[in-house]
Structures are given as structure tokens and as C-alpha cells.
mmCIF file of C-alpha atoms and ligand atoms in Angstrom:
data_model
loop_
_atom_site.group_PDB
_atom_site.id
_atom_site.type_symbol
_atom_site.label_atom_id
_atom_site.label_comp_id
_atom_site.label_asym_id
_atom_site.label_seq_id
_atom_site.Cartn_x
_atom_site.Cartn_y
_atom_site.Cartn_z
ATOM 1 C CA MET A 1 -27.798 10.764 -24.322
ATOM 2 C CA ASP A 2 -30.933 8.636 -24.434
ATOM 3 C CA PHE A 3 -32.974 9.871 -21.457
ATOM 4 C CA LYS A 4 -35.970 7.727 -22.404
ATOM 5 C CA ALA A 5 -33.961 4.492 -22.527
ATOM 6 C CA VAL A 6 -32.219 5.096 -19.232
ATOM 7 C CA LYS A 7 -35.494 5.961 -17.495
ATOM 8 C CA LEU A 8 -37.013 2.740 -18.810
ATOM 9 C CA ALA A 9 -34.037 0.853 -17.374
ATOM 10 C CA GLN A 10 -34.492 2.631 -14.034
ATOM 11 C CA SER A 11 -38.176 1.695 -13.939
ATOM 12 C CA ARG A 12 -37.137 -1.970 -14.033
ATOM 13 C CA ALA A 13 -34.932 -1.718 -10.924
ATOM 14 C CA TYR A 14 -35.514 -4.266 -8.176
ATOM 15 C CA ALA A 15 -34.604 -2.262 -5.092
ATOM 16 C CA PRO A 16 -36.971 -3.231 -2.242
ATOM 17 C CA TYR A 17 -34.277 -2.735 0.442
ATOM 18 C CA SER A 18 -32.760 0.639 -0.443
ATOM 19 C CA ASN A 19 -35.688 1.975 -2.479
ATOM 20 C CA PHE A 20 -32.986 3.629 -4.575
ATOM 21 C CA LYS A 21 -33.646 2.772 -8.195
ATOM 22 C CA VAL A 22 -30.833 3.099 -10.719
ATOM 23 C CA GLY A 23 -30.899 2.632 -14.473
ATOM 24 C CA ALA A 24 -28.162 2.303 -17.076
ATOM 25 C CA ALA A 25 -28.413 2.331 -20.862
ATOM 26 C CA ILE A 26 -25.508 1.372 -23.100
ATOM 27 C CA LEU A 27 -25.525 2.661 -26.670
ATOM 28 C CA MET A 28 -23.740 0.469 -29.241
ATOM 29 C CA LYS A 29 -22.266 1.590 -32.591
ATOM 30 C CA ASP A 30 -25.162 0.045 -34.536
ATOM 31 C CA GLY A 31 -27.767 1.811 -32.373
ATOM 32 C CA THR A 32 -28.556 -1.175 -30.158
ATOM 33 C CA ILE A 33 -29.350 -0.224 -26.561
ATOM 34 C CA VAL A 34 -28.570 -2.548 -23.661
ATOM 35 C CA HIS A 35 -30.508 -1.790 -20.475
ATOM 36 C CA GLY A 36 -29.410 -2.489 -16.916
ATOM 37 C CA CYS A 37 -30.884 -1.859 -13.475
ATOM 38 C CA ASN A 38 -29.880 -2.539 -9.908
ATOM 39 C CA VAL A 39 -31.055 -5.896 -8.601
ATOM 40 C CA GLU A 40 -30.961 -6.222 -4.823
ATOM 41 C CA ASN A 41 -31.067 -9.236 -2.536
ATOM 42 C CA ALA A 42 -32.123 -9.938 1.063
ATOM 43 C CA SER A 43 -28.467 -10.818 1.577
ATOM 44 C CA TYR A 44 -27.575 -7.194 0.859
ATOM 45 C CA GLY A 45 -24.001 -7.744 -0.293
ATOM 46 C CA LEU A 46 -25.220 -9.775 -3.252
ATOM 47 C CA SER A 47 -26.967 -6.777 -4.805
ATOM 48 C CA ASN A 48 -25.832 -5.765 -8.265
ATOM 49 C CA CYS A 49 -25.622 -2.187 -9.534
ATOM 50 C CA ALA A 50 -27.281 -0.980 -12.730
ATOM 51 C CA GLU A 51 -23.990 -0.286 -14.504
ATOM 52 C CA ARG A 52 -22.667 -3.792 -13.923
ATOM 53 C CA SER A 53 -26.040 -5.374 -14.771
ATOM 54 C CA ALA A 54 -25.943 -3.613 -18.154
ATOM 55 C CA LEU A 55 -22.320 -4.478 -18.891
ATOM 56 C CA PHE A 56 -22.658 -8.120 -17.817
ATOM 57 C CA SER A 57 -25.836 -8.415 -19.899
ATOM 58 C CA LEU A 58 -24.028 -6.971 -22.921
ATOM 59 C CA VAL A 59 -21.223 -9.523 -22.651
ATOM 60 C CA SER A 60 -23.709 -12.349 -21.996
ATOM 61 C CA GLN A 61 -25.633 -11.449 -25.142
ATOM 62 C CA GLY A 62 -22.473 -11.876 -27.197
ATOM 63 C CA LEU A 63 -22.095 -8.179 -27.982
ATOM 64 C CA ASN A 64 -18.610 -6.733 -28.293
ATOM 65 C CA PRO A 65 -17.642 -4.189 -25.612
ATOM 66 C CA LYS A 66 -15.373 -2.548 -28.222
ATOM 67 C CA ASP A 67 -18.560 -1.341 -29.953
ATOM 68 C CA ILE A 68 -19.776 0.631 -26.928
ATOM 69 C CA VAL A 69 -20.350 4.311 -27.716
ATOM 70 C CA SER A 70 -21.682 5.433 -24.345
ATOM 71 C CA ILE A 71 -23.218 4.370 -21.070
ATOM 72 C CA THR A 72 -25.797 6.633 -19.444
ATOM 73 C CA VAL A 73 -26.631 6.189 -15.755
ATOM 74 C CA ILE A 74 -29.553 7.699 -13.836
ATOM 75 C CA GLY A 75 -30.519 7.790 -10.166
ATOM 76 C CA ASP A 76 -32.742 9.977 -8.005
ATOM 77 C CA THR A 77 -29.843 12.065 -6.804
ATOM 78 C CA ASP A 78 -29.470 15.831 -6.269
ATOM 79 C CA GLY A 79 -26.724 16.072 -8.839
ATOM 80 C CA PRO A 80 -25.647 13.601 -11.532
ATOM 81 C CA ILE A 81 -25.319 10.111 -10.003
ATOM 82 C CA SER A 82 -21.848 8.987 -8.925
ATOM 83 C CA PRO A 83 -21.033 5.338 -9.790
ATOM 84 C CA CYS A 84 -19.601 3.177 -6.996
ATOM 85 C CA GLY A 85 -15.997 2.036 -7.005
ATOM 86 C CA ALA A 86 -16.812 -1.512 -8.128
ATOM 87 C CA CYS A 87 -18.679 -0.237 -11.189
ATOM 88 C CA ARG A 88 -15.830 2.159 -12.011
ATOM 89 C CA GLN A 89 -13.433 -0.787 -12.094
ATOM 90 C CA VAL A 90 -15.778 -2.872 -14.274
ATOM 91 C CA MET A 91 -16.259 0.081 -16.656
ATOM 92 C CA TYR A 92 -12.466 0.513 -16.698
ATOM 93 C CA GLU A 93 -12.122 -3.080 -17.878
ATOM 94 C CA LEU A 94 -14.833 -3.125 -20.533
ATOM 95 C CA LEU A 95 -15.380 0.377 -21.951
ATOM 96 C CA PRO A 96 -13.343 1.712 -24.867
ATOM 97 C CA LYS A 97 -11.106 4.639 -23.873
ATOM 98 C CA ASP A 98 -13.206 7.180 -25.765
ATOM 99 C CA ALA A 99 -16.629 5.890 -24.657
ATOM 100 C CA LYS A 100 -18.734 8.505 -22.898
ATOM 101 C CA VAL A 101 -19.954 7.866 -19.363
ATOM 102 C CA ILE A 102 -22.983 10.122 -19.050
ATOM 103 C CA LEU A 103 -24.178 10.635 -15.491
ATOM 104 C CA THR A 104 -27.576 12.161 -14.908
ATOM 105 C CA ASN A 105 -30.604 12.459 -12.608
ATOM 106 C CA GLN A 106 -34.354 13.118 -12.856
ATOM 107 C CA LYS A 107 -33.818 16.859 -13.299
ATOM 108 C CA GLY A 108 -31.661 16.230 -16.348
ATOM 109 C CA ASP A 109 -28.404 17.439 -14.780
ATOM 110 C CA VAL A 110 -25.620 15.904 -16.847
ATOM 111 C CA LEU A 111 -21.974 15.161 -16.134
ATOM 112 C CA GLU A 112 -20.005 13.614 -18.984
ATOM 113 C CA MET A 113 -16.937 11.581 -18.064
ATOM 114 C CA THR A 114 -14.744 8.758 -19.385
ATOM 115 C CA LYS A 115 -13.494 5.618 -17.692
ATOM 116 C CA ASP A 116 -10.126 7.315 -17.110
ATOM 117 C CA SER A 117 -11.591 10.410 -15.495
ATOM 118 C CA LEU A 118 -13.785 8.191 -13.276
ATOM 119 C CA LEU A 119 -10.952 5.886 -12.250
ATOM 120 C CA PRO A 120 -7.468 7.307 -12.777
ATOM 121 C CA TYR A 121 -4.734 4.655 -12.841
ATOM 122 C CA GLY A 122 -7.289 1.822 -12.778
ATOM 123 C CA PHE A 123 -6.213 -1.806 -12.581
ATOM 124 C CA ASP A 124 -5.766 -3.378 -16.023
ATOM 125 C CA LEU A 125 -3.900 -6.636 -16.648
ATOM 126 C CA LYS A 126 -4.307 -6.213 -20.413
ATOM 127 C CA GLU A 127 -1.803 -3.331 -20.417
ATOM 128 C CA ARG A 128 1.083 -5.404 -19.002
HETATM 129 N N1 THU B 201 -26.404 1.620 -7.144
HETATM 130 C C1 THU B 201 -26.334 1.456 -8.513
HETATM 131 O O1 THU B 201 -27.012 0.594 -9.080
HETATM 132 N N2 THU B 201 -25.500 2.255 -9.210
HETATM 133 C C2 THU B 201 -24.814 3.312 -8.688
HETATM 134 O O2 THU B 201 -24.108 4.022 -9.423
HETATM 135 C C3 THU B 201 -24.886 3.588 -7.234
HETATM 136 C C4 THU B 201 -25.603 2.573 -6.423
HETATM 137 C C5 THU B 201 -27.365 0.797 -6.401
HETATM 138 C C6 THU B 201 -26.803 -0.254 -5.508
HETATM 139 C C7 THU B 201 -27.958 -0.456 -4.518
HETATM 140 O O3 THU B 201 -28.908 -1.344 -5.096
HETATM 141 C C8 THU B 201 -28.604 0.914 -4.435
HETATM 142 O O4 THU B 201 -28.149 1.633 -5.569
HETATM 143 C C9 THU B 201 -28.278 1.679 -3.169
HETATM 144 O O5 THU B 201 -26.919 1.729 -2.967
#
């Protein structure tokens, strides 16, 4: 887990409405790190979570989601941060089955999961 990278991502969060800053750092097979943060909006529903910012950035940069090794997520939570349902579905779509989802907080508490443990029986049209 790259604590430094995910804290850098968190420091970039734009969260003037909730004041809850979240960072995500995706590690690729070749060592590349893709950062993501939550980006909020005055029209609250348009806000984007850190996990989805990172994954959408990765795809937009032309990187292959199949090369994802892990995604680490940090928030100022008591225990390891818990990703929202929308992000679980997006991770279900884009992460490889064996990719690690590493959930953490400022204290360094860590919970390691996978897309399947985060979202059992997730929706996937590719498996039809
Ligand atoms: N948020 C994330 O970015 N990721 C999570 O895993 C949980 C929630 C954001 C959305 C919103 O900007 C703020 O945290 C408060 O909900």
C-alpha cells in the first residue's frame, strides 16, 4: 500500500461542502500511480467520489484497467473508509478479480478487500 501517494491524492480533494476529503491511488503493473480525489459541486448530487475520479482518469489516460494491481482509498474516518455503493459498482466493472482494494484512514488502520467481497453478486453485463 502506498500511503504517501494516497495522502497526496487526498490533499487534492475539492470538498468545500462536506469538508470530507477522500483520496484514492491506483497502482498499475508497471508501477504507475493514478491519483483521484473527491470533487464536489454546489449542486451536491454532481459530486464525484475519489475512487471514481481515479478510475475515470485511468481510463481517460488510455491506461488498461486489466493492469490494475490495487486501489488504496483514504478518508478521515474512525476505521478504514467504506466506499459508497456507486463506487463499488464502478470498481466491480473495472477492477481485475484479484486486484486489492485497500481501505485505510489517517491512523493507518487497513482493511484489504476485493471487488467481490465489496459487492457480492454485482451487476456485470460482460458475464452474460
Ligand atoms: N466520498 C468519496 O470520495 N469516497 C468514499 O468512499 C466515500 C465518500 C466523498 C463523496 C463526498 O464528496 C464526500 O466524500 C462526503 O460524502
